[in-house]
Short mmCIF file of C-alpha atoms in Angstrom, two decimals:
data_model
loop_
_atom_site.label_atom_id
_atom_site.label_comp_id
_atom_site.label_asym_id
_atom_site.label_seq_id
_atom_site.Cartn_x
_atom_site.Cartn_y
_atom_site.Cartn_z
CA MET A 1 17.38 -6.39 15.72
CA ALA A 2 19.93 -4.67 13.23
CA GLY A 3 18.89 -2.07 11.09
CA ALA A 4 15.15 -1.68 12.32
CA ARG A 5 15.89 1.47 14.27
CA GLU A 6 12.94 4.23 15.36
CA GLY A 7 12.13 5.86 12.01
CA ILE A 8 13.82 4.43 9.51
CA LEU A 9 10.57 3.73 7.77
CA PHE A 10 8.49 6.73 6.38
CA GLY A 11 5.20 6.39 4.21
CA MET A 12 2.84 8.97 2.44
CA GLY A 13 -0.63 8.20 1.43
CA ASN A 14 -4.62 8.69 2.14
CA PRO A 15 -5.37 7.75 5.32
CA LEU A 16 -9.02 6.12 4.98
CA LEU A 17 -11.43 4.52 7.26
CA ASP A 18 -12.47 1.70 5.27
CA ILE A 19 -16.27 0.64 5.63
CA CYS A 20 -16.39 -3.06 4.73
CA ILE A 21 -19.37 -5.82 3.78
CA ASN A 22 -19.35 -9.29 2.37
CA THR A 23 -21.86 -9.62 -0.24
CA GLY A 24 -23.17 -10.97 -3.44
CA PRO A 25 -22.24 -9.36 -7.21
CA GLU A 26 -25.65 -8.01 -7.37
CA TYR A 27 -24.19 -5.04 -5.39
CA LEU A 28 -21.11 -4.59 -7.56
CA ALA A 29 -23.56 -4.32 -10.86
CA LYS A 30 -26.19 -2.24 -8.69
CA TYR A 31 -23.04 0.80 -8.35
CA ASP A 32 -21.54 -0.55 -11.76
CA LEU A 33 -18.25 -1.78 -9.98
CA GLU A 34 -15.98 -4.60 -11.36
CA PRO A 35 -14.15 -7.59 -9.00
CA ASN A 36 -10.50 -6.84 -7.79
CA ASN A 37 -10.48 -2.91 -9.05
CA ALA A 38 -10.20 0.02 -7.10
CA ILE A 39 -11.56 3.42 -8.41
CA LEU A 40 -12.35 7.13 -7.13
CA ALA A 41 -16.21 7.78 -6.13
CA GLU A 42 -18.33 9.27 -8.62
CA ASP A 43 -21.58 11.03 -7.88
CA LYS A 44 -23.37 7.89 -8.23
CA HIS A 45 -21.52 6.24 -5.90
CA GLN A 46 -21.89 8.63 -2.90
CA PRO A 47 -25.25 6.45 -1.31
CA MET A 48 -23.36 3.58 -1.21
CA TYR A 49 -21.48 5.00 2.18
CA LYS A 50 -24.55 5.58 4.29
CA GLU A 51 -26.72 2.16 2.77
CA MET A 52 -23.16 -0.07 3.74
CA ALA A 53 -23.11 1.88 7.28
CA ALA A 54 -26.85 0.55 7.88
CA MET A 55 -25.99 -3.07 6.99
CA ASP A 56 -26.07 -5.57 9.68
CA ASN A 57 -22.65 -7.33 8.70
CA VAL A 58 -20.90 -3.81 8.22
CA GLU A 59 -16.93 -3.41 9.46
CA TYR A 60 -14.70 -0.46 10.02
CA ILE A 61 -10.85 -0.61 9.70
CA ALA A 62 -8.74 1.88 9.95
CA GLY A 63 -7.39 1.79 6.29
CA GLY A 64 -5.84 3.57 3.45
CA ALA A 65 -3.21 1.41 1.20
CA THR A 66 0.54 2.99 2.53
CA GLN A 67 -0.60 3.20 5.85
CA ASN A 68 -2.01 -0.52 6.05
CA SER A 69 1.54 -1.48 4.71
CA MET A 70 3.18 0.81 7.70
CA ARG A 71 0.88 -1.09 10.12
CA VAL A 72 2.06 -4.31 8.93
CA ALA A 73 5.83 -3.44 8.66
CA GLN A 74 5.60 -2.44 12.26
CA TRP A 75 3.40 -5.53 13.38
CA ILE A 76 6.49 -7.44 11.64
CA LEU A 77 9.21 -5.63 13.23
CA GLN A 78 7.53 -5.36 16.90
CA LYS A 79 9.96 -2.72 17.85
CA SER A 80 8.00 0.36 18.25
CA LYS A 81 8.17 3.40 16.14
CA CYS A 82 10.07 2.26 13.23
CA ALA A 83 7.45 3.53 10.74
CA THR A 84 6.34 6.59 10.48
CA PHE A 85 3.24 8.08 8.20
CA MET A 86 1.75 11.30 6.76
CA GLY A 87 -1.44 12.01 5.21
CA SER A 88 -4.44 14.55 5.80
CA VAL A 89 -8.04 13.45 7.96
CA GLY A 90 -10.24 15.59 9.40
CA LYS A 91 -10.70 16.91 12.58
CA ASP A 92 -13.64 14.37 13.79
CA GLU A 93 -14.19 11.17 15.49
CA PHE A 94 -13.27 9.00 12.39
CA GLY A 95 -9.81 11.11 12.55
CA GLU A 96 -9.40 10.44 15.59
CA THR A 97 -9.99 6.50 15.38
CA LEU A 98 -7.55 6.42 12.86
CA GLU A 99 -5.07 7.91 14.99
CA ARG A 100 -5.67 5.72 17.77
CA LYS A 101 -5.43 2.42 15.48
CA ALA A 102 -2.26 3.68 14.04
CA HIS A 103 -0.71 4.43 17.52
CA ASN A 104 -1.44 1.38 18.78
CA ALA A 105 -0.15 -0.54 16.36
CA GLY A 106 3.14 1.10 16.92
CA VAL A 107 2.95 3.71 13.79
CA THR A 108 4.35 7.46 14.30
CA VAL A 109 1.62 9.46 12.25
CA ARG A 110 2.13 12.95 11.80
CA TYR A 111 -1.57 14.05 10.20
CA GLN A 112 -2.17 17.12 8.62
CA LYS A 113 -5.52 18.06 10.09
CA GLN A 114 -8.40 19.36 8.11
CA ILE A 115 -11.09 21.31 9.94
CA ALA A 116 -13.58 22.17 6.66
CA HIS A 117 -13.28 18.77 4.94
CA PRO A 118 -13.88 15.17 6.85
CA THR A 119 -12.08 12.01 7.66
CA GLY A 120 -12.07 10.29 3.82
CA THR A 121 -13.58 6.61 3.81
CA CYS A 122 -13.15 3.83 1.66
CA ALA A 123 -16.06 1.49 0.52
CA VAL A 124 -14.93 -1.98 0.61
CA VAL A 125 -17.03 -4.62 -1.15
CA VAL A 126 -16.12 -8.07 -0.87
CA THR A 127 -17.82 -11.03 -2.94
CA LYS A 128 -17.14 -14.71 -3.58
CA ASN A 129 -16.40 -15.02 0.02
CA GLY A 130 -13.64 -12.87 0.16
CA LYS A 131 -12.25 -13.95 -2.68
CA CYS A 132 -12.60 -10.76 -4.82
CA ARG A 133 -13.11 -6.87 -3.20
CA SER A 134 -13.79 -3.83 -5.30
CA LEU A 135 -12.70 -0.31 -3.54
CA VAL A 136 -14.41 2.90 -3.96
CA ALA A 137 -12.26 5.56 -2.35
CA ASN A 138 -14.19 8.88 -1.15
CA LEU A 139 -11.05 11.11 -0.12
CA ALA A 140 -12.51 14.06 1.02
CA ALA A 141 -9.85 15.22 3.72
CA ALA A 142 -7.18 12.72 2.43
CA ASN A 143 -7.53 14.89 -1.36
CA HIS A 144 -6.37 17.89 0.78
CA PHE A 145 -2.54 17.12 1.48
CA THR A 146 -0.04 19.68 0.87
CA LYS A 147 3.59 19.94 0.40
CA SER A 148 3.79 22.72 3.30
CA HIS A 149 2.92 19.91 5.81
CA LEU A 150 6.62 18.12 5.21
CA GLU A 151 8.08 21.42 5.25
CA ILE A 152 7.18 21.81 8.65
CA PRO A 153 10.42 21.45 10.90
CA GLU A 154 9.28 18.51 12.92
CA ASN A 155 8.12 16.58 10.05
CA ARG A 156 11.06 17.44 7.87
CA ALA A 157 13.21 15.92 10.60
CA LEU A 158 10.91 12.51 10.31
CA LEU A 159 11.66 12.54 6.61
CA GLU A 160 15.71 13.22 6.92
CA LYS A 161 15.62 10.56 9.81
CA ALA A 162 14.28 7.86 7.51
CA LYS A 163 16.15 5.51 5.08
CA TYR A 164 13.58 4.05 3.69
CA PHE A 165 10.29 5.57 1.71
CA TYR A 166 7.16 3.91 0.41
CA ILE A 167 4.18 5.87 -1.55
CA SER A 168 1.33 4.41 -2.75
CA GLY A 169 0.16 5.10 -6.53
CA PHE A 170 -2.91 6.48 -4.88
CA PHE A 171 -1.49 9.68 -3.91
CA LEU A 172 -0.49 10.47 -7.22
CA THR A 173 -3.79 11.77 -7.09
CA VAL A 174 -3.87 14.10 -4.33
CA SER A 175 -0.23 15.53 -3.90
CA PRO A 176 2.66 14.58 -7.10
CA GLU A 177 4.49 17.49 -5.93
CA SER A 178 4.82 15.89 -2.51
CA ILE A 179 6.06 12.47 -3.76
CA LEU A 180 8.64 14.47 -6.33
CA MET A 181 10.00 16.39 -2.80
CA VAL A 182 10.42 12.77 -1.29
CA GLY A 183 12.16 11.12 -4.06
CA LYS A 184 14.63 13.63 -4.85
CA HIS A 185 15.46 13.61 -1.45
CA ALA A 186 16.10 9.61 -1.51
CA CYS A 187 18.03 10.16 -4.44
CA ASP A 188 20.19 12.97 -3.87
CA ASN A 189 20.84 10.74 -0.33
CA ASN A 190 21.06 7.62 -1.55
CA LYS A 191 18.08 6.46 0.27
CA THR A 192 15.72 3.91 -1.08
CA PHE A 193 12.30 4.94 -2.66
CA CYS A 194 9.39 2.65 -3.30
CA MET A 195 6.37 2.98 -4.76
CA ASN A 196 3.24 0.96 -6.35
CA LEU A 197 1.50 1.00 -9.09
CA SER A 198 -1.92 0.57 -7.31
CA ALA A 199 -4.85 0.62 -9.90
CA PRO A 200 -5.29 0.43 -13.45
CA PHE A 201 -6.90 3.65 -13.71
CA LEU A 202 -3.55 5.46 -11.92
CA CYS A 203 -1.36 4.10 -14.61
CA GLU A 204 -3.85 5.47 -17.67
CA PHE A 205 -5.45 8.63 -16.08
CA PHE A 206 -2.51 9.98 -13.80
CA LYS A 207 0.59 8.50 -16.17
CA GLU A 208 1.61 12.34 -16.31
CA PRO A 209 2.29 12.51 -12.20
CA MET A 210 3.41 8.73 -12.32
CA MET A 211 6.21 8.85 -15.06
CA LYS A 212 7.48 12.11 -13.30
CA ALA A 213 7.97 10.29 -10.13
CA PHE A 214 9.37 7.08 -11.83
CA PRO A 215 13.03 8.20 -12.34
CA TYR A 216 13.27 8.10 -8.57
CA ILE A 217 12.03 5.04 -8.11
CA ASP A 218 14.50 2.03 -6.84
CA ILE A 219 11.91 -0.37 -6.08
CA ILE A 220 8.29 -0.56 -7.57
CA PHE A 221 5.38 -2.85 -6.76
CA GLY A 222 2.09 -4.11 -8.55
CA ASN A 223 0.19 -6.73 -9.66
CA GLU A 224 -0.66 -8.54 -13.18
CA THR A 225 -3.59 -6.27 -13.92
CA GLU A 226 -1.85 -2.93 -13.39
CA ALA A 227 1.64 -3.96 -15.17
CA ASP A 228 -0.83 -5.01 -18.47
CA LYS A 229 -2.48 -1.47 -18.20
CA PHE A 230 1.16 0.14 -17.50
CA SER A 231 2.25 -1.30 -20.62
CA GLU A 232 -0.58 -0.43 -22.99
CA VAL A 233 -0.39 3.14 -21.52
CA GLN A 234 3.18 3.36 -22.07
CA GLY A 235 3.35 1.47 -25.36
CA LEU A 236 6.02 -1.14 -24.07
CA GLY A 237 4.00 -3.48 -26.76
CA THR A 238 3.96 -6.54 -25.01
CA THR A 239 1.41 -8.44 -22.68
CA ASN A 240 3.80 -10.44 -20.71
CA VAL A 241 4.23 -9.62 -17.62
CA GLU A 242 7.81 -11.07 -17.32
CA GLU A 243 8.84 -8.45 -20.45
CA ILE A 244 6.96 -6.03 -18.46
CA ALA A 245 8.60 -6.10 -15.19
CA LEU A 246 12.01 -6.19 -17.51
CA LYS A 247 10.70 -3.04 -19.56
CA MET A 248 9.96 -1.47 -16.45
CA SER A 249 12.79 -2.20 -14.63
CA ALA A 250 15.11 -0.46 -17.77
CA LEU A 251 13.42 2.67 -18.03
CA PRO A 252 15.33 6.01 -17.19
CA LYS A 253 16.48 6.08 -13.47
CA GLU A 254 17.95 8.99 -11.12
CA ASN A 255 20.20 6.98 -8.84
CA SER A 256 22.29 5.19 -11.20
CA SER A 257 24.06 3.58 -7.72
CA ARG A 258 21.52 1.18 -7.98
CA SER A 259 19.18 -1.03 -9.96
CA ARG A 260 15.35 -0.79 -10.13
CA ILE A 261 13.91 -3.78 -8.76
CA VAL A 262 10.24 -4.33 -10.18
CA ILE A 263 7.92 -6.59 -7.59
CA ILE A 264 4.73 -7.70 -9.82
CA THR A 265 2.39 -9.73 -7.95
CA GLN A 266 -0.34 -12.40 -9.65
CA GLY A 267 -2.82 -13.47 -6.64
CA ALA A 268 -1.99 -17.20 -5.98
CA ASP A 269 0.29 -17.73 -8.78
CA ASN A 270 4.20 -16.64 -8.82
CA VAL A 271 5.35 -13.47 -7.63
CA ILE A 272 7.83 -12.09 -10.56
CA LEU A 273 10.85 -10.20 -9.34
CA ALA A 274 12.95 -8.31 -12.32
CA LYS A 275 16.33 -6.84 -11.79
CA ASP A 276 19.62 -6.36 -13.94
CA GLY A 277 17.80 -7.60 -16.99
CA LYS A 278 16.77 -10.92 -15.52
CA ILE A 279 13.57 -12.46 -14.22
CA ARG A 280 13.20 -14.84 -10.94
CA LYS A 281 9.70 -16.65 -9.78
CA PHE A 282 8.48 -16.85 -6.38
CA PRO A 283 6.09 -19.09 -5.31
CA ALA A 284 2.87 -18.02 -3.56
CA THR A 285 1.86 -20.23 -0.70
CA LYS A 286 -1.33 -22.25 -1.80
CA LEU A 287 -4.34 -22.02 0.50
CA SER A 288 -7.64 -24.24 0.42
CA GLU A 289 -11.25 -22.42 -0.29
CA GLU A 290 -11.50 -22.85 3.33
CA GLU A 291 -8.50 -21.16 4.49
CA LEU A 292 -8.89 -18.20 2.68
CA ILE A 293 -11.42 -15.92 3.97
CA ASP A 294 -11.06 -12.37 2.92
CA THR A 295 -8.06 -10.95 0.02
CA ASN A 296 -8.65 -7.40 1.20
CA GLY A 297 -5.55 -6.05 2.01
CA ALA A 298 -3.40 -8.59 0.52
CA GLY A 299 -1.36 -6.19 -1.34
CA ASP A 300 -0.63 -3.79 1.26
CA ALA A 301 -0.05 -6.76 3.65
CA PHE A 302 2.71 -8.48 1.16
CA VAL A 303 4.41 -4.44 0.91
CA GLY A 304 4.53 -4.28 4.37
CA GLY A 305 5.91 -7.40 5.13
CA PHE A 306 8.83 -6.89 2.28
CA LEU A 307 9.43 -3.37 3.92
CA SER A 308 10.01 -5.03 7.38
CA GLN A 309 13.29 -7.03 5.93
CA LEU A 310 14.28 -4.29 3.32
CA VAL A 311 14.82 -1.93 6.78
CA GLN A 312 17.02 -4.84 7.88
CA GLU A 313 18.89 -4.43 5.23
CA LYS A 314 17.70 -8.54 4.17
CA VAL A 315 18.34 -9.63 0.46
CA VAL A 316 15.78 -9.80 -1.79
CA ASP A 317 14.40 -12.75 -1.70
CA LYS A 318 13.80 -12.88 2.15
CA CYS A 319 12.19 -9.59 1.50
CA ILE A 320 10.06 -11.18 -1.17
CA LYS A 321 9.55 -14.54 1.08
CA CYS A 322 8.02 -12.42 4.00
CA GLY A 323 5.70 -10.44 1.53
CA ILE A 324 4.57 -13.74 0.88
CA TRP A 325 3.90 -14.74 4.40
CA ALA A 326 2.58 -11.45 5.73
CA ALA A 327 -0.07 -11.94 2.67
CA THR A 328 -0.79 -15.32 3.20
CA GLN A 329 -1.77 -14.53 6.88
CA ILE A 330 -3.59 -11.49 6.48
CA ILE A 331 -6.39 -13.12 3.79
CA GLN A 332 -6.61 -15.60 6.39
CA ARG A 333 -8.23 -13.20 8.69
CA ARG A 334 -11.47 -11.16 8.64
CA ALA A 335 -11.21 -7.63 7.50
CA GLY A 336 -6.93 -7.75 7.46
CA THR A 337 -6.50 -7.68 10.98
CA THR A 338 -2.92 -7.58 12.48
CA ASP A 339 -4.09 -8.19 15.93
CA GLN A 340 -0.93 -9.34 18.37
CA LYS A 341 -3.05 -11.62 20.04
CA SER A 342 -4.35 -13.73 17.29
CA LEU A 343 -1.67 -13.96 14.90
CA GLY A 344 1.25 -13.56 17.69
CA ARG A 345 2.10 -17.24 18.39
CA ARG A 346 2.10 -18.00 14.46
CA ARG A 347 4.28 -14.73 13.67
CA TRP A 348 6.93 -15.74 15.68
CA GLU A 349 6.93 -19.09 14.72
CA SER A 350 6.97 -18.78 10.80
CA LEU A 351 9.16 -15.52 10.99
CA SER A 352 12.09 -18.19 11.98
CA ALA A 353 12.49 -18.45 8.20
CA PHE A 354 13.64 -14.58 7.77
CA THR A 355 16.03 -14.30 9.89
#
């Protein structure tokens, strides 16, 4: 597979064990949560984790936005160890579970392991029969990643080996200095650096580290809600998603050898691409009510599908189409699984469109 060599893709983020339940809107109200949103846990949310763990329908999934995307990209690429991931976990059973899941998916992980902090968890509250999800992240050990981990010689070697980098916006709350280190490395070596807006609260409350990283970003992902908040906070003066995407693409950029690409997803509506002052639209795959099982992880899967083609140097059209395909596969499965046995046949039948 041309371009998909070992270690070509490098991700950095918050490895979390997802605790998932499918319930009704009353549970959102109980903890003052909004559907289709992501927040960091406050004191009032702490009882959720034990409460959800005791429920009959609870599911545990190896998660964290960037790690999810790395696993999906690796799943599509098939060739082992194309993707490398770094983040911080506790020296505990949950951390071992995350590491085992990543290795089983073919992803190389180099966790920074914390003795004093447990592995982070994320409460995933799915409502409306899988169509809405609310995420409440308790970062714990994930919040203690330090740039020094990247400076360990064997980890630095993995950074230098990679050609494409992806970091979700959630990591802005943890180690913005690590993001800048990776972004500058990519810029100085003419490599491709990708990020994600990830959540409206990041655009609003972490705007300073976000905008420090922005000049290094070659490809930025987001959804329509995040784009709207970004426009509001940055004073772009529009609520039109296409205009927002164009203005984001034109913001100052360090590496002038390539234009910034902005990709905005809109659920079941068109994916918006802004590049070189032009807008293009790509239709999302429409699913029936019966086919749509669980939207949790759809955005991460889109990015993973996109990256799987980007590292093979495919044109942006094919990257987006594979992103749409990957997200469509994931939302037809409970809890966003990328199980090879259940999806393998559909993978090979469908991916012929991208090769």
